[in-house]
PDB file of C-alpha atoms in Angstrom:
ATOM      1  CA  THR A   1      83.133 108.173 112.805  1.00 60.00           C
ATOM      2  CA  GLU A   2      79.608 109.595 112.584  1.00 77.00           C
ATOM      3  CA  GLU A   3      77.896 109.516 109.212  1.00 88.00           C
ATOM      4  CA  LEU A   4      78.133 112.522 106.929  1.00 90.00           C
ATOM      5  CA  ARG A   5      74.881 114.469 107.026  1.00 89.00           C
ATOM      6  CA  SER A   6      73.098 115.236 103.775  1.00 85.00           C
ATOM      7  CA  ASP A   7      73.136 118.981 104.490  1.00 86.00           C
ATOM      8  CA  GLY A   8      76.904 118.939 105.112  1.00 87.00           C
ATOM      9  CA  GLY A   9      76.409 120.388 108.584  1.00 89.00           C
ATOM     10  CA  ASN A  10      79.016 118.066 110.089  1.00 92.00           C
ATOM     11  CA  LEU A  11      81.425 118.103 107.129  1.00 94.00           C
ATOM     12  CA  ALA A  12      84.338 119.538 109.119  1.00 93.00           C
ATOM     13  CA  ILE A  13      83.824 117.060 111.999  1.00 93.00           C
ATOM     14  CA  PHE A  14      83.540 114.157 109.540  1.00 95.00           C
ATOM     15  CA  LEU A  15      86.741 115.110 107.701  1.00 95.00           C
ATOM     16  CA  PHE A  16      88.579 115.709 110.986  1.00 94.00           C
ATOM     17  CA  SER A  17      87.583 112.227 112.138  1.00 94.00           C
ATOM     18  CA  LEU A  18      88.883 110.682 108.909  1.00 95.00           C
ATOM     19  CA  ARG A  19      92.129 112.657 109.065  1.00 95.00           C
ATOM     20  CA  ASN A  20      92.908 111.666 112.651  1.00 93.00           C
ATOM     21  CA  SER A  21      91.405 108.186 112.764  1.00 93.00           C
ATOM     22  CA  LYS A  22      93.366 105.303 114.281  1.00 93.00           C
ATOM     23  CA  LYS A  23      92.387 103.221 111.262  1.00 94.00           C
ATOM     24  CA  ILE A  24      94.679 103.605 108.266  1.00 95.00           C
ATOM     25  CA  THR A  25      91.776 102.907 105.899  1.00 93.00           C
ATOM     26  CA  GLN A  26      89.977 106.000 107.224  1.00 94.00           C
ATOM     27  CA  ARG A  27      93.089 108.161 106.967  1.00 95.00           C
ATOM     28  CA  MET A  28      93.591 106.952 103.391  1.00 95.00           C
ATOM     29  CA  LYS A  29      90.068 108.130 102.540  1.00 95.00           C
ATOM     30  CA  PHE A  30      91.013 111.618 103.703  1.00 96.00           C
ATOM     31  CA  GLU A  31      94.162 111.554 101.573  1.00 96.00           C
ATOM     32  CA  ILE A  32      92.152 110.485  98.504  1.00 95.00           C
ATOM     33  CA  ILE A  33      89.671 113.331  99.075  1.00 96.00           C
ATOM     34  CA  LYS A  34      92.469 115.861  99.521  1.00 97.00           C
ATOM     35  CA  LYS A  35      94.476 114.648  96.507  1.00 96.00           C
ATOM     36  CA  SER A  36      91.358 114.665  94.308  1.00 96.00           C
ATOM     37  CA  PHE A  37      90.573 118.232  95.402  1.00 96.00           C
ATOM     38  CA  GLU A  38      94.101 119.355  94.543  1.00 96.00           C
ATOM     39  CA  GLU A  39      93.893 117.775  91.091  1.00 95.00           C
ATOM     40  CA  ILE A  40      90.486 119.352  90.374  1.00 94.00           C
ATOM     41  CA  CYS A  41      91.712 122.778  91.567  1.00 93.00           C
ATOM     42  CA  PHE A  42      95.136 122.428  89.946  1.00 92.00           C
ATOM     43  CA  ALA A  43      94.814 125.643  87.917  1.00 89.00           C
ATOM     44  CA  GLU A  44      94.016 127.639  91.078  1.00 91.00           C
ATOM     45  CA  ASN A  45      96.786 125.827  93.019  1.00 94.00           C
ATOM     46  CA  LEU A  46      94.475 125.125  95.965  1.00 95.00           C
ATOM     47  CA  THR A  47      94.518 122.544  98.710  1.00 97.00           C
ATOM     48  CA  PHE A  48      92.588 122.198 101.973  1.00 97.00           C
ATOM     49  CA  ASP A  49      93.038 120.948 105.504  1.00 96.00           C
ATOM     50  CA  VAL A  50      91.016 120.505 108.684  1.00 95.00           C
ATOM     51  CA  ILE A  51      92.320 122.247 111.781  1.00 90.00           C
ATOM     52  CA  LEU A  52      91.102 122.768 115.318  1.00 86.00           C
ATOM     53  CA  GLU A  53      89.729 126.207 116.022  1.00 80.00           C
ATOM     54  CA  TYR A  54      90.646 127.345 119.519  1.00 71.00           C
ATOM     55  CA  ASP A  55      88.586 129.378 121.929  1.00 62.00           C
ATOM     56  CA  GLU A  56      90.912 132.249 122.803  1.00 58.00           C
ATOM     57  CA  LYS A  57      88.604 133.375 125.627  1.00 58.00           C
ATOM     58  CA  SER A  58      89.224 130.220 127.653  1.00 55.00           C
ATOM     59  CA  LYS A  59      92.994 130.309 128.003  1.00 56.00           C
ATOM     60  CA  TRP A  60      94.602 128.356 130.824  1.00 53.00           C
ATOM     61  CA  ARG A  61      98.039 127.356 132.041  1.00 55.00           C
ATOM     62  CA  ASN A  62      99.142 123.728 131.723  1.00 55.00           C
ATOM     63  CA  ALA A  63     101.492 121.767 133.987  1.00 54.00           C
ATOM     64  CA  ARG A  64     104.509 123.359 132.305  1.00 59.00           C
ATOM     65  CA  ASN A  65     103.120 126.825 132.994  1.00 57.00           C
ATOM     66  CA  GLN A  66     102.429 127.324 129.290  1.00 59.00           C
ATOM     67  CA  ILE A  67      99.367 129.267 128.234  1.00 55.00           C
ATOM     68  CA  SER A  68      96.972 127.114 126.230  1.00 60.00           C
ATOM     69  CA  ALA A  69      93.529 127.549 124.748  1.00 59.00           C
ATOM     70  CA  THR A  70      90.663 125.079 124.792  1.00 61.00           C
ATOM     71  CA  PRO A  71      89.950 123.387 121.424  1.00 63.00           C
ATOM     72  CA  LYS A  72      86.542 124.498 120.201  1.00 73.00           C
ATOM     73  CA  TYR A  73      85.649 122.723 116.967  1.00 84.00           C
ATOM     74  CA  PRO A  74      87.188 121.453 113.708  1.00 91.00           C
ATOM     75  CA  LYS A  75      87.367 123.963 110.875  1.00 92.00           C
ATOM     76  CA  ILE A  76      87.992 123.474 107.149  1.00 95.00           C
ATOM     77  CA  VAL A  77      90.504 125.870 105.614  1.00 95.00           C
ATOM     78  CA  VAL A  78      91.206 126.244 101.900  1.00 96.00           C
ATOM     79  CA  ILE A  79      94.848 127.085 101.219  1.00 96.00           C
ATOM     80  CA  ASN A  80      96.333 128.896  98.248  1.00 95.00           C
ATOM     81  CA  LYS A  81      99.646 127.088  97.785  1.00 94.00           C
ATOM     82  CA  THR A  82     101.113 129.994  95.818  1.00 94.00           C
ATOM     83  CA  ASN A  83     100.901 132.633  98.555  1.00 94.00           C
ATOM     84  CA  HIS A  84     100.070 130.332 101.517  1.00 92.00           C
ATOM     85  CA  ILE A  85      96.954 132.334 102.387  1.00 94.00           C
ATOM     86  CA  HIS A  86      94.300 130.425 104.351  1.00 94.00           C
ATOM     87  CA  TYR A  87      90.598 130.927 103.640  1.00 94.00           C
ATOM     88  CA  SER A  88      87.702 129.775 105.773  1.00 91.00           C
ATOM     89  CA  PHE A  89      84.691 128.093 104.167  1.00 87.00           C
ATOM     90  CA  ASP A  90      82.645 131.293 104.193  1.00 86.00           C
ATOM     91  CA  GLN A  91      85.390 133.076 102.218  1.00 91.00           C
ATOM     92  CA  VAL A  92      85.451 130.701  99.241  1.00 91.00           C
ATOM     93  CA  GLY A  93      82.967 130.254  96.422  1.00 88.00           C
ATOM     94  CA  THR A  94      80.084 127.819  96.571  1.00 88.00           C
ATOM     95  CA  GLY A  95      81.723 125.712  93.872  1.00 90.00           C
ATOM     96  CA  VAL A  96      84.826 125.048  95.969  1.00 92.00           C
ATOM     97  CA  SER A  97      82.806 124.029  99.027  1.00 92.00           C
ATOM     98  CA  GLU A  98      80.603 121.789  96.853  1.00 92.00           C
ATOM     99  CA  ILE A  99      83.683 120.013  95.463  1.00 94.00           C
ATOM    100  CA  ILE A 100      84.915 119.196  98.977  1.00 95.00           C
ATOM    101  CA  TYR A 101      81.468 117.994 100.070  1.00 94.00           C
ATOM    102  CA  LEU A 102      80.862 115.814  96.993  1.00 93.00           C
ATOM    103  CA  LEU A 103      84.341 114.291  97.165  1.00 95.00           C
ATOM    104  CA  THR A 104      83.808 113.555 100.864  1.00 95.00           C
ATOM    105  CA  ALA A 105      80.397 111.998 100.223  1.00 93.00           C
ATOM    106  CA  SER A 106      81.820 109.928  97.343  1.00 92.00           C
ATOM    107  CA  HIS A 107      85.032 108.660  98.933  1.00 93.00           C
ATOM    108  CA  GLY A 108      84.353 109.066 102.645  1.00 92.00           C
ATOM    109  CA  SER A 109      81.150 107.028 102.636  1.00 85.00           C
ATOM    110  CA  GLU A 110      80.478 103.546 101.302  1.00 82.00           C
ATOM    111  CA  ASN A 111      77.481 102.156  99.446  1.00 81.00           C
ATOM    112  CA  SER A 112      75.532 105.387  99.752  1.00 85.00           C
ATOM    113  CA  VAL A 113      73.064 107.001  97.366  1.00 88.00           C
ATOM    114  CA  ILE A 114      74.127 110.556  96.513  1.00 87.00           C
ATOM    115  CA  LEU A 115      71.686 113.007  94.945  1.00 87.00           C
ATOM    116  CA  MET A 116      73.304 115.786  92.902  1.00 85.00           C
ATOM    117  CA  ASP A 117      70.814 118.527  92.018  1.00 85.00           C
ATOM    118  CA  GLU A 118      72.117 120.744  89.201  1.00 83.00           C
ATOM    119  CA  PRO A 119      75.824 120.204  90.027  1.00 79.00           C
ATOM    120  CA  SER A 120      76.921 122.294  87.040  1.00 75.00           C
ATOM    121  CA  VAL A 121      75.355 125.516  88.355  1.00 77.00           C
ATOM    122  CA  ASN A 122      78.241 126.579  90.617  1.00 81.00           C
ATOM    123  CA  LEU A 123      81.159 124.939  88.812  1.00 81.00           C
ATOM    124  CA  HIS A 124      83.163 125.880  85.758  1.00 80.00           C
ATOM    125  CA  PRO A 125      82.744 123.183  83.054  1.00 78.00           C
ATOM    126  CA  SER A 126      86.398 122.100  83.333  1.00 82.00           C
ATOM    127  CA  MET A 127      86.045 121.672  87.110  1.00 86.00           C
ATOM    128  CA  MET A 128      82.762 119.824  86.646  1.00 85.00           C
ATOM    129  CA  LYS A 129      84.394 117.435  84.204  1.00 83.00           C
ATOM    130  CA  ALA A 130      87.343 116.852  86.567  1.00 87.00           C
ATOM    131  CA  LEU A 131      84.985 116.245  89.508  1.00 89.00           C
ATOM    132  CA  MET A 132      82.991 113.668  87.549  1.00 85.00           C
ATOM    133  CA  SER A 133      86.157 111.801  86.604  1.00 85.00           C
ATOM    134  CA  HIS A 134      87.175 111.618  90.272  1.00 88.00           C
ATOM    135  CA  ILE A 135      83.864 110.263  91.564  1.00 86.00           C
ATOM    136  CA  LYS A 136      83.151 107.774  88.770  1.00 81.00           C
ATOM    137  CA  ASN A 137      84.994 104.957  90.576  1.00 79.00           C
ATOM    138  CA  SER A 138      83.216 105.510  93.876  1.00 86.00           C
ATOM    139  CA  ASP A 139      81.274 102.685  95.543  1.00 85.00           C
ATOM    140  CA  CYS A 140      78.278 105.001  95.798  1.00 87.00           C
ATOM    141  CA  GLN A 141      75.289 105.306  93.495  1.00 86.00           C
ATOM    142  CA  PHE A 142      74.626 108.734  92.003  1.00 86.00           C
ATOM    143  CA  ILE A 143      71.332 110.300  90.991  1.00 86.00           C
ATOM    144  CA  ILE A 144      72.118 113.431  88.976  1.00 84.00           C
ATOM    145  CA  ILE A 145      69.432 115.967  88.111  1.00 84.00           C
ATOM    146  CA  THR A 146      70.450 118.457  85.456  1.00 80.00           C
ATOM    147  CA  HIS A 147      69.312 120.697  82.623  1.00 77.00           C
ATOM    148  CA  SER A 148      72.826 120.673  81.174  1.00 74.00           C
ATOM    149  CA  PRO A 149      73.329 118.346  78.189  1.00 69.00           C
ATOM    150  CA  ASP A 150      77.097 118.840  78.584  1.00 69.00           C
ATOM    151  CA  LEU A 151      77.062 116.603  81.653  1.00 71.00           C
ATOM    152  CA  THR A 152      76.197 113.596  79.507  1.00 66.00           C
ATOM    153  CA  HIS A 153      79.600 113.837  77.838  1.00 66.00           C
ATOM    154  CA  TYR A 154      81.492 113.075  81.027  1.00 66.00           C
ATOM    155  CA  GLU A 155      83.064 109.719  81.872  1.00 58.00           C
ATOM    156  CA  ILE A 156      80.650 108.963  84.695  1.00 59.00           C
ATOM    157  CA  PHE A 157      77.931 108.368  82.077  1.00 63.00           C
ATOM    158  CA  ASP A 158      80.040 105.763  80.293  1.00 61.00           C
ATOM    159  CA  ASN A 159      79.933 103.356  83.238  1.00 59.00           C
ATOM    160  CA  ASP A 160      76.531 101.707  82.796  1.00 66.00           C
ATOM    161  CA  ALA A 161      74.639 104.897  83.604  1.00 73.00           C
ATOM    162  CA  ASN A 162      70.882 104.979  83.106  1.00 76.00           C
ATOM    163  CA  ILE A 163      69.643 108.237  81.598  1.00 77.00           C
ATOM    164  CA  CYS A 164      66.069 109.233  82.352  1.00 79.00           C
ATOM    165  CA  TYR A 165      64.088 112.202  81.103  1.00 79.00           C
ATOM    166  CA  VAL A 166      60.916 114.021  82.084  1.00 84.00           C
ATOM    167  CA  ARG A 167      58.050 114.457  79.646  1.00 84.00           C
ATOM    168  CA  LYS A 168      54.638 116.045  79.974  1.00 85.00           C
ATOM    169  CA  HIS A 169      51.798 113.595  79.461  1.00 81.00           C
ATOM    170  CA  GLU A 170      48.128 114.495  79.868  1.00 83.00           C
ATOM    171  CA  GLY A 171      48.879 117.454  82.112  1.00 84.00           C
ATOM    172  CA  SER A 172      51.361 115.678  84.399  1.00 89.00           C
ATOM    173  CA  SER A 173      55.090 115.019  84.328  1.00 88.00           C
ATOM    174  CA  LYS A 174      56.365 111.478  83.875  1.00 87.00           C
ATOM    175  CA  ILE A 175      59.885 110.155  84.381  1.00 85.00           C
ATOM    176  CA  LEU A 176      60.862 107.854  81.535  1.00 82.00           C
ATOM    177  CA  GLN A 177      63.957 105.755  80.956  1.00 80.00           C
ATOM    178  CA  PHE A 178      65.671 105.177  77.627  1.00 76.00           C
ATOM    179  CA  ASP A 179      64.995 101.780  76.133  1.00 76.00           C
ATOM    180  CA  LYS A 180      67.802  99.956  74.294  1.00 76.00           C
ATOM    181  CA  LYS A 181      66.939 101.534  70.939  1.00 77.00           C
ATOM    182  CA  ARG A 182      66.920 105.083  72.298  1.00 74.00           C
ATOM    183  CA  SER A 183      70.038 104.452  74.399  1.00 72.00           C
ATOM    184  CA  SER A 184      71.894 103.281  71.298  1.00 75.00           C
ATOM    185  CA  TRP A 185      70.738 106.332  69.330  1.00 74.00           C
ATOM    186  CA  PHE A 186      71.680 108.672  72.177  1.00 69.00           C
ATOM    187  CA  SER A 187      75.189 107.185  72.491  1.00 69.00           C
ATOM    188  CA  LYS A 188      75.812 107.680  68.774  1.00 73.00           C
ATOM    189  CA  ASN A 189      74.466 111.228  68.729  1.00 70.00           C
ATOM    190  CA  ARG A 190      75.655 112.412  72.137  1.00 65.00           C
ATOM    191  CA  SER A 191      78.129 114.889  70.638  1.00 64.00           C
ATOM    192  CA  ARG A 192      75.197 116.862  69.187  1.00 64.00           C
ATOM    193  CA  PHE A 193      73.740 117.534  72.648  1.00 60.00           C
ATOM    194  CA  LYS A 194      75.600 120.674  73.627  1.00 58.00           C
ATOM    195  CA  HIS A 195      74.482 124.148  74.519  1.00 52.00           C
ATOM    196  CA  GLN A 196      74.137 126.377  71.480  1.00 50.00           C
ATOM    197  CA  ILE A 197      74.177 130.102  72.277  1.00 46.00           C
ATOM    198  CA  ASP A 198      72.580 132.309  69.643  1.00 49.00           C
ATOM    199  CA  SER A 199      74.168 135.777  69.692  1.00 46.00           C
ATOM    200  CA  ARG A 200      70.748 137.291  68.932  1.00 50.00           C
ATOM    201  CA  ILE A 201      69.638 136.712  72.535  1.00 45.00           C
ATOM    202  CA  PHE A 202      71.899 139.550  73.666  1.00 45.00           C
ATOM    203  CA  PHE A 203      69.779 141.973  71.635  1.00 50.00           C
ATOM    204  CA  ALA A 204      66.398 140.452  72.481  1.00 51.00           C
ATOM    205  CA  LYS A 205      63.703 142.169  74.502  1.00 54.00           C
ATOM    206  CA  CYS A 206      62.342 141.004  77.868  1.00 52.00           C
ATOM    207  CA  ILE A 207      65.149 138.677  78.916  1.00 48.00           C
TER     208      ILE A 207
END
């Protein structure tokens, strides 16, 4: 199985390899990814699969005189289990495709470093929370960049996570890490760090 690329360009091929691998450990990884996706998207009743797209232009007859088509490439389809409608990747939202990629990177790879840049942008908070709970037991290391204080309330930050912050100092930005005193204070006051929306912004000028 080739390694999963950071841009997700070979995501379908990677998942297809896991799904159809001769090794049971690889096939189990696919099942974990699929089950996690179904649990995260429980409210939408979604699942996904990886199928072979066929090239209908290159049909041929096999030894049994049956018309067949040449397999072209693996394709990820998202399935609505309520009405059994299949959607291709370009028909679903960015959030859904990100969930599949991040689950694949977390459970399909081992001992990798995964960078998540603003993961809360394309996901509903409930989905984001569910995703974090499913990747917290991964063997991978996560570097999460976010402006959302809500992310710090999720379980993944309870497992020996190091929280860093950026501060301006003499005209340049510096990345600083909480010392023990600040970490203790932050843990006790974490519930206060949530987005507060002032209704007056809806009547403000120049938004």
